[in-house]
Amino acid sequence: KLYHRGEVEMEAGSYNNYRTWYWIKIKGNYASQLPGEWKVRVYINDIFLTEKNFFIVGTF
């Protein structure tokens, strides 16, 4: 599987802001064999929030 969809559970509340994190395993995994431009898309409740591009250069 080329991509991974992660989910993080948060307690319900009335937040002014919040933080969460997730990661993509690259070193030693299949993704390290696919150099080039990649992107991460962030959604909350199926609402698109942001997109960030990054590069994998060479193999690890």
C-alpha positions as MATLAB code, in Angstrom:
seq = 'KLYHRGEVEMEAGSYNNYRTWYWIKIKGNYASQLPGEWKVRVYINDIFLTEKNFFIVGTF';
ca = [
       0.000    0.000    0.000;
       1.541    3.273   -1.089;
      -0.228    5.629    1.281;
      -1.428    5.486    4.860;
      -4.450    7.097    6.433;
      -4.058    7.707   10.150;
      -6.649    8.730   12.667;
      -6.208   10.428   16.031;
      -9.078   10.453   18.539;
      -9.643   13.669   20.507;
     -12.014   14.222   23.393;
     -14.988   16.415   22.566;
     -14.700   19.958   23.833;
     -14.730   23.615   22.996;
     -11.146   24.383   22.017;
      -9.732   27.676   20.779;
      -6.902   25.667   19.258;
      -5.478   22.186   19.479;
      -2.449   20.188   18.422;
      -2.045   16.698   17.160;
       0.610   14.856   15.210;
       1.151   11.897   12.991;
       4.122   10.488   11.133;
       5.068    8.652    7.985;
       7.678    5.926    8.290;
      10.251    6.396    5.531;
      13.658    5.013    6.526;
      13.731    1.254    6.032;
      10.232    1.218    4.554;
       8.870    1.097    1.014;
       8.549    4.898    0.841;
      12.353    5.250    1.003;
      12.539    3.547   -2.409;
      10.301    6.191   -4.005;
      12.356    9.401   -4.163;
      10.733   12.562   -5.433;
       8.096   15.028   -4.355;
       5.513   13.843   -1.829;
       2.612   15.600   -0.161;
       0.675   15.306    3.059;
      -2.973   16.348    3.204;
      -4.598   17.077    6.565;
      -8.328   16.668    7.152;
     -10.468   16.984   10.269;
     -13.938   15.437   10.078;
     -13.414   15.006    6.319;
     -12.799   18.765    5.938;
      -9.563   19.589    4.105;
      -7.319   21.887    6.171;
      -3.867   22.013    4.617;
      -1.398   20.385    2.286;
       2.398   20.271    2.672;
       4.897   19.095    0.072;
       8.240   17.497    0.877;
      10.969   15.608   -0.978;
      12.549   12.210   -0.468;
      16.046   12.327   -1.957;
      17.782    8.995   -2.621;
      17.311    5.824   -0.628;
      17.898    5.377    3.091;
];
